[in-house]
PDB file of C-alpha atoms in Angstrom:
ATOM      1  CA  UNK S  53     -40.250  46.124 196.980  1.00 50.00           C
ATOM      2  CA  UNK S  54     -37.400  43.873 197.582  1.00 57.00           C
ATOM      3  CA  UNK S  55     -34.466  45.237 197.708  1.00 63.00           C
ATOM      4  CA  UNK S  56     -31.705  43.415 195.540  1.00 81.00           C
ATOM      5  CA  UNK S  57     -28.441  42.554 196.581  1.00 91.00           C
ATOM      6  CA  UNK S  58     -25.027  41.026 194.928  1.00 94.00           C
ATOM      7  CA  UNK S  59     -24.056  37.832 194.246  1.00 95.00           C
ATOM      8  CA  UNK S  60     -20.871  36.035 195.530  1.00 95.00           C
ATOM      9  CA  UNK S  61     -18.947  36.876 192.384  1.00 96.00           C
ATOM     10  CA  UNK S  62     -19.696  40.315 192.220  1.00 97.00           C
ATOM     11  CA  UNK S  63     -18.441  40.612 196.161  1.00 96.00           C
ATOM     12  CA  UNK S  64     -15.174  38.960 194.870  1.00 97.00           C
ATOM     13  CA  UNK S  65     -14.846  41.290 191.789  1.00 97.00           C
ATOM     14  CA  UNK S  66     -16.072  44.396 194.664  1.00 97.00           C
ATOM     15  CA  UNK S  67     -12.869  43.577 196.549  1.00 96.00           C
ATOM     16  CA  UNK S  68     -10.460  43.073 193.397  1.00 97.00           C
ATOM     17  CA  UNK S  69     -11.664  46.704 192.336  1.00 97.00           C
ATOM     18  CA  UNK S  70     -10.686  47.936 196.080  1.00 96.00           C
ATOM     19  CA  UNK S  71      -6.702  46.028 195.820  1.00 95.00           C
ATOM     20  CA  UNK S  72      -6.116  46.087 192.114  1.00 97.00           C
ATOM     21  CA  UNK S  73      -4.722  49.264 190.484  1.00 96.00           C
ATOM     22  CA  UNK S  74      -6.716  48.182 187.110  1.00 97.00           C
ATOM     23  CA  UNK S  75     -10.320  47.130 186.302  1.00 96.00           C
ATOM     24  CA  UNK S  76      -8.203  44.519 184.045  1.00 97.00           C
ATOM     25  CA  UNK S  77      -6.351  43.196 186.639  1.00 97.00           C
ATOM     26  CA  UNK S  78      -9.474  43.286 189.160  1.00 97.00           C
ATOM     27  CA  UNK S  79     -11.619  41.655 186.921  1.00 97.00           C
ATOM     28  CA  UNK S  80      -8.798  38.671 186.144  1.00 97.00           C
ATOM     29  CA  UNK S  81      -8.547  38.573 190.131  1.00 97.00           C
ATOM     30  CA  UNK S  82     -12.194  37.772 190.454  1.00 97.00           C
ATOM     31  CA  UNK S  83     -12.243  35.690 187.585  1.00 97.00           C
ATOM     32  CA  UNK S  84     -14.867  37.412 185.843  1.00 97.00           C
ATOM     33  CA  UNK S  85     -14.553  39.262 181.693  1.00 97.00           C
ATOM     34  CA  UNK S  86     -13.236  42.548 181.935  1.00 97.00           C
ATOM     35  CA  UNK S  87     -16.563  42.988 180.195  1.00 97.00           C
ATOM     36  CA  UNK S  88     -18.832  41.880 182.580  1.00 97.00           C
ATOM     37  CA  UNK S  89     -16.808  43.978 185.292  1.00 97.00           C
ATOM     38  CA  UNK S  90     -17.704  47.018 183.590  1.00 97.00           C
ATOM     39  CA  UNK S  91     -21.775  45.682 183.385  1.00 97.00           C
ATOM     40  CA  UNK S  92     -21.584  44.884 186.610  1.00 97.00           C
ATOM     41  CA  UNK S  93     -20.070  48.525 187.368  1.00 97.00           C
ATOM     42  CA  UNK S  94     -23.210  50.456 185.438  1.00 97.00           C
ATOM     43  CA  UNK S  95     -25.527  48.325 187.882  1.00 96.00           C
ATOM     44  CA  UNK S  96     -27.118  50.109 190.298  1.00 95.00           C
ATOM     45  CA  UNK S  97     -27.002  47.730 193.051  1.00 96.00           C
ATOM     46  CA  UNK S  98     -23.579  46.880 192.137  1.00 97.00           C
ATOM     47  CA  UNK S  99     -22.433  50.840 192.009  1.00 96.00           C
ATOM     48  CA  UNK S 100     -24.172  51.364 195.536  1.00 96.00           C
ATOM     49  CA  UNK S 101     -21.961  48.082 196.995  1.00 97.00           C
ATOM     50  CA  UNK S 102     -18.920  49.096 195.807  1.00 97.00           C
ATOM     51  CA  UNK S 103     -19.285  52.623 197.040  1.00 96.00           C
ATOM     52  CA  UNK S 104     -20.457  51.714 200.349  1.00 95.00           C
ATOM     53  CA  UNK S 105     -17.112  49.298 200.530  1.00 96.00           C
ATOM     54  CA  UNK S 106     -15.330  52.272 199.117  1.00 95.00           C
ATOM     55  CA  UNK S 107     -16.497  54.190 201.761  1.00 95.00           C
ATOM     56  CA  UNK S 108     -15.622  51.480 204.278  1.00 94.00           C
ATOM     57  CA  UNK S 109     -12.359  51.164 203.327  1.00 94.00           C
ATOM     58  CA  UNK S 110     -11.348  54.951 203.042  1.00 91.00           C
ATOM     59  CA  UNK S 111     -13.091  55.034 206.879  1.00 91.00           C
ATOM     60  CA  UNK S 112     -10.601  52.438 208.554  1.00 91.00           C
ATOM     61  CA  UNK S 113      -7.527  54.106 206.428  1.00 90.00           C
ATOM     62  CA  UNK S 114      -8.707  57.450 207.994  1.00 87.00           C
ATOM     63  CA  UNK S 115      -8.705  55.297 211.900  1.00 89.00           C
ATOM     64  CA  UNK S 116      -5.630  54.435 211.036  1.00 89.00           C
ATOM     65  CA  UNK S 117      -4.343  57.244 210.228  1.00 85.00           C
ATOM     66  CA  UNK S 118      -5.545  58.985 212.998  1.00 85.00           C
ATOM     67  CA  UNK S 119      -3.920  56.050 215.286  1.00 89.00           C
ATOM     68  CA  UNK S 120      -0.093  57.617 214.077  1.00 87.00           C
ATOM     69  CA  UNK S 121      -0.469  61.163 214.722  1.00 86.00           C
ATOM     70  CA  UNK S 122       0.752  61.327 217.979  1.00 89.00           C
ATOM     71  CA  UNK S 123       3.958  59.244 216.576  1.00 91.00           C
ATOM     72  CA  UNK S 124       4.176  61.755 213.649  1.00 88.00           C
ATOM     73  CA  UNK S 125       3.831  64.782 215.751  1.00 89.00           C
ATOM     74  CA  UNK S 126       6.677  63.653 218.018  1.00 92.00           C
ATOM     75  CA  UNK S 127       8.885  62.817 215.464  1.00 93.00           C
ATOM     76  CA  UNK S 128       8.429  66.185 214.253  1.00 91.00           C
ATOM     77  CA  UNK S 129       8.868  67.479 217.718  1.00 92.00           C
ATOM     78  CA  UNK S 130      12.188  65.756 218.113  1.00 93.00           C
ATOM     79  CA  UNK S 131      13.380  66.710 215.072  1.00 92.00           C
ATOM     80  CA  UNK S 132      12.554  70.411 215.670  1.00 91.00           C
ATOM     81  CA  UNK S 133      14.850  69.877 219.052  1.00 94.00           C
ATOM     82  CA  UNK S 134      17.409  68.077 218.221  1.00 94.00           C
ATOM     83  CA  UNK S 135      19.661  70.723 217.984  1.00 94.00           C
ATOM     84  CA  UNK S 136      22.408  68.662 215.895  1.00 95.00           C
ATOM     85  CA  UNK S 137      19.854  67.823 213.055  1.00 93.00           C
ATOM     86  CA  UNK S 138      20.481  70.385 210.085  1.00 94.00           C
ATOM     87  CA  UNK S 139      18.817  73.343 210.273  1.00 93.00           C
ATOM     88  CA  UNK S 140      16.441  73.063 207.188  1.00 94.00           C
ATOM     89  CA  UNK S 141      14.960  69.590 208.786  1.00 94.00           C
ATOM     90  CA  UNK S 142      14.468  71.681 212.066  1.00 90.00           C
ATOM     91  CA  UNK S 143      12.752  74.606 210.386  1.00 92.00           C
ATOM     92  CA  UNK S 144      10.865  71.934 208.378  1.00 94.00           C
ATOM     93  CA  UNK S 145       9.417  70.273 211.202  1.00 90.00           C
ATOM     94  CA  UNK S 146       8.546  73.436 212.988  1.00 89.00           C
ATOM     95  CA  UNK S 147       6.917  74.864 209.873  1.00 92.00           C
ATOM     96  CA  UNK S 148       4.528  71.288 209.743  1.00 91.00           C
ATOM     97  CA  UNK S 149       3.475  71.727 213.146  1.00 87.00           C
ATOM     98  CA  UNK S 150       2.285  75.043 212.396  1.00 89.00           C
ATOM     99  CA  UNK S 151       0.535  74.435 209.225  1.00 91.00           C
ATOM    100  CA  UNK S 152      -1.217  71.100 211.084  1.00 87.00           C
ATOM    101  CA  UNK S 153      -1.836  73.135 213.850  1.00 87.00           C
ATOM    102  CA  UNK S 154      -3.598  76.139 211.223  1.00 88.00           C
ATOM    103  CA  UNK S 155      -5.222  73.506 209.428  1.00 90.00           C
ATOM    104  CA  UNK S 156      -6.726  71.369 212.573  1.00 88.00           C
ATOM    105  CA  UNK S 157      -7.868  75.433 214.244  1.00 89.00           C
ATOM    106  CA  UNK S 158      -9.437  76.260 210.429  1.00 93.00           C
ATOM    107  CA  UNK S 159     -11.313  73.441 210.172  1.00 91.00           C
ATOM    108  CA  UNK S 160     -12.510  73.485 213.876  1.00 92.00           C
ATOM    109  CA  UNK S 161     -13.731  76.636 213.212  1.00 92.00           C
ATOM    110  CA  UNK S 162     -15.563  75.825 209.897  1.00 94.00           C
ATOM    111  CA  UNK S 163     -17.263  72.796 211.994  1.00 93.00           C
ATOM    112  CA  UNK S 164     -18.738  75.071 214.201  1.00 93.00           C
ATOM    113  CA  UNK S 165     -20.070  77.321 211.670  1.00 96.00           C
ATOM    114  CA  UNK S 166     -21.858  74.502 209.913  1.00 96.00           C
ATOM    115  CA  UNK S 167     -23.164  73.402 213.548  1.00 95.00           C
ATOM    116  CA  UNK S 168     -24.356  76.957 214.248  1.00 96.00           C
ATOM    117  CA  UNK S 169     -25.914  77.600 210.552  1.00 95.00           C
ATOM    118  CA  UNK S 170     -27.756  73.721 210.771  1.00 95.00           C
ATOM    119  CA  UNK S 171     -29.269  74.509 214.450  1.00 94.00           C
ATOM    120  CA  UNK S 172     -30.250  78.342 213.085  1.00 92.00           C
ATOM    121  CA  UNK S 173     -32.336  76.152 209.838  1.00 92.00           C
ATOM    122  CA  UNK S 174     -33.408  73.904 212.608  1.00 91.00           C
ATOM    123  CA  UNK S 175     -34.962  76.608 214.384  1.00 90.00           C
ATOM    124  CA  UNK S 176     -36.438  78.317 211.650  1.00 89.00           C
ATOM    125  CA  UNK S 177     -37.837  75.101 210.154  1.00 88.00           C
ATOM    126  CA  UNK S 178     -39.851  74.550 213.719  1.00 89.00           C
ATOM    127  CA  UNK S 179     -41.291  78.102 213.513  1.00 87.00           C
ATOM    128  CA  UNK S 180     -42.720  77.745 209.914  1.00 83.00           C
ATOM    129  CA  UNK S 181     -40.493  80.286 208.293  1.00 73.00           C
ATOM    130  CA  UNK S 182     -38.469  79.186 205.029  1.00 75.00           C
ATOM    131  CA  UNK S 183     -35.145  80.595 203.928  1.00 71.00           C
ATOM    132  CA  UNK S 184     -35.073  82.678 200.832  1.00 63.00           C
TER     133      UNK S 184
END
């Protein structure tokens, strides 16, 4: 079975829906109805394009995000030091870094739980046994 794909004008109306705040204002961007943008949106193939570009885009936000964190953890860093910044911007600061630093150990920890509990279903899978 072949699988379908999207036309030229939906790919335009794909990346209106990712930079326009409205399906109005998307679907004027791409130059298609505002009805035929919401068609186009109950479409399978369609729907599975503009998530995967969803997902794309959310992906290089998170990179880029990522990129900054050393920036953002030494401006909190300075601020926490600099010992003529107000006191409430010091504590602040100090009380981010240890919520991020909570946060980054919590989830760590859940990761490795997940790894643990997928290799334990891995092993039971290869021996035959099920999971009731």
């Amino acid at each position: 079975m072949k699988e379908q794909t999207i036309n030229p004008k939906q790919e335009k109306a794909i990346a209106a829906l990712l930079t326009e705040p409205t399906i109005q204002l998307a679907a004027e961007k791409a130059g298609v109805g505002e009805t035929t943008l919401y068609r186009w949106m109950k479409e399978e193939t369609f729907d599975k394009a503009f998530k995967e570009a969803r997902k794309s885009a959310l992906s290089q936000t998170i990179s880029r995000l990522q990129q900054t964190t050393t920036d953002a953890v030494n401006t909190l860093k300075s601020v926490m030091e600099n010992e003529e910044a107000p006191a409430s911007s010091r504590v602040t600061a100090a009380k981010t870094v240890l919520e991020m630093a909570f946060k980054a150990y919590e989830l760590e920890d859940l990761a490795s739980k997940v790894e643990e509990m997928e290799q334990y279903l891995q092993e039971v899978k290869a021996e035959g046994g099920s999971i009731a």
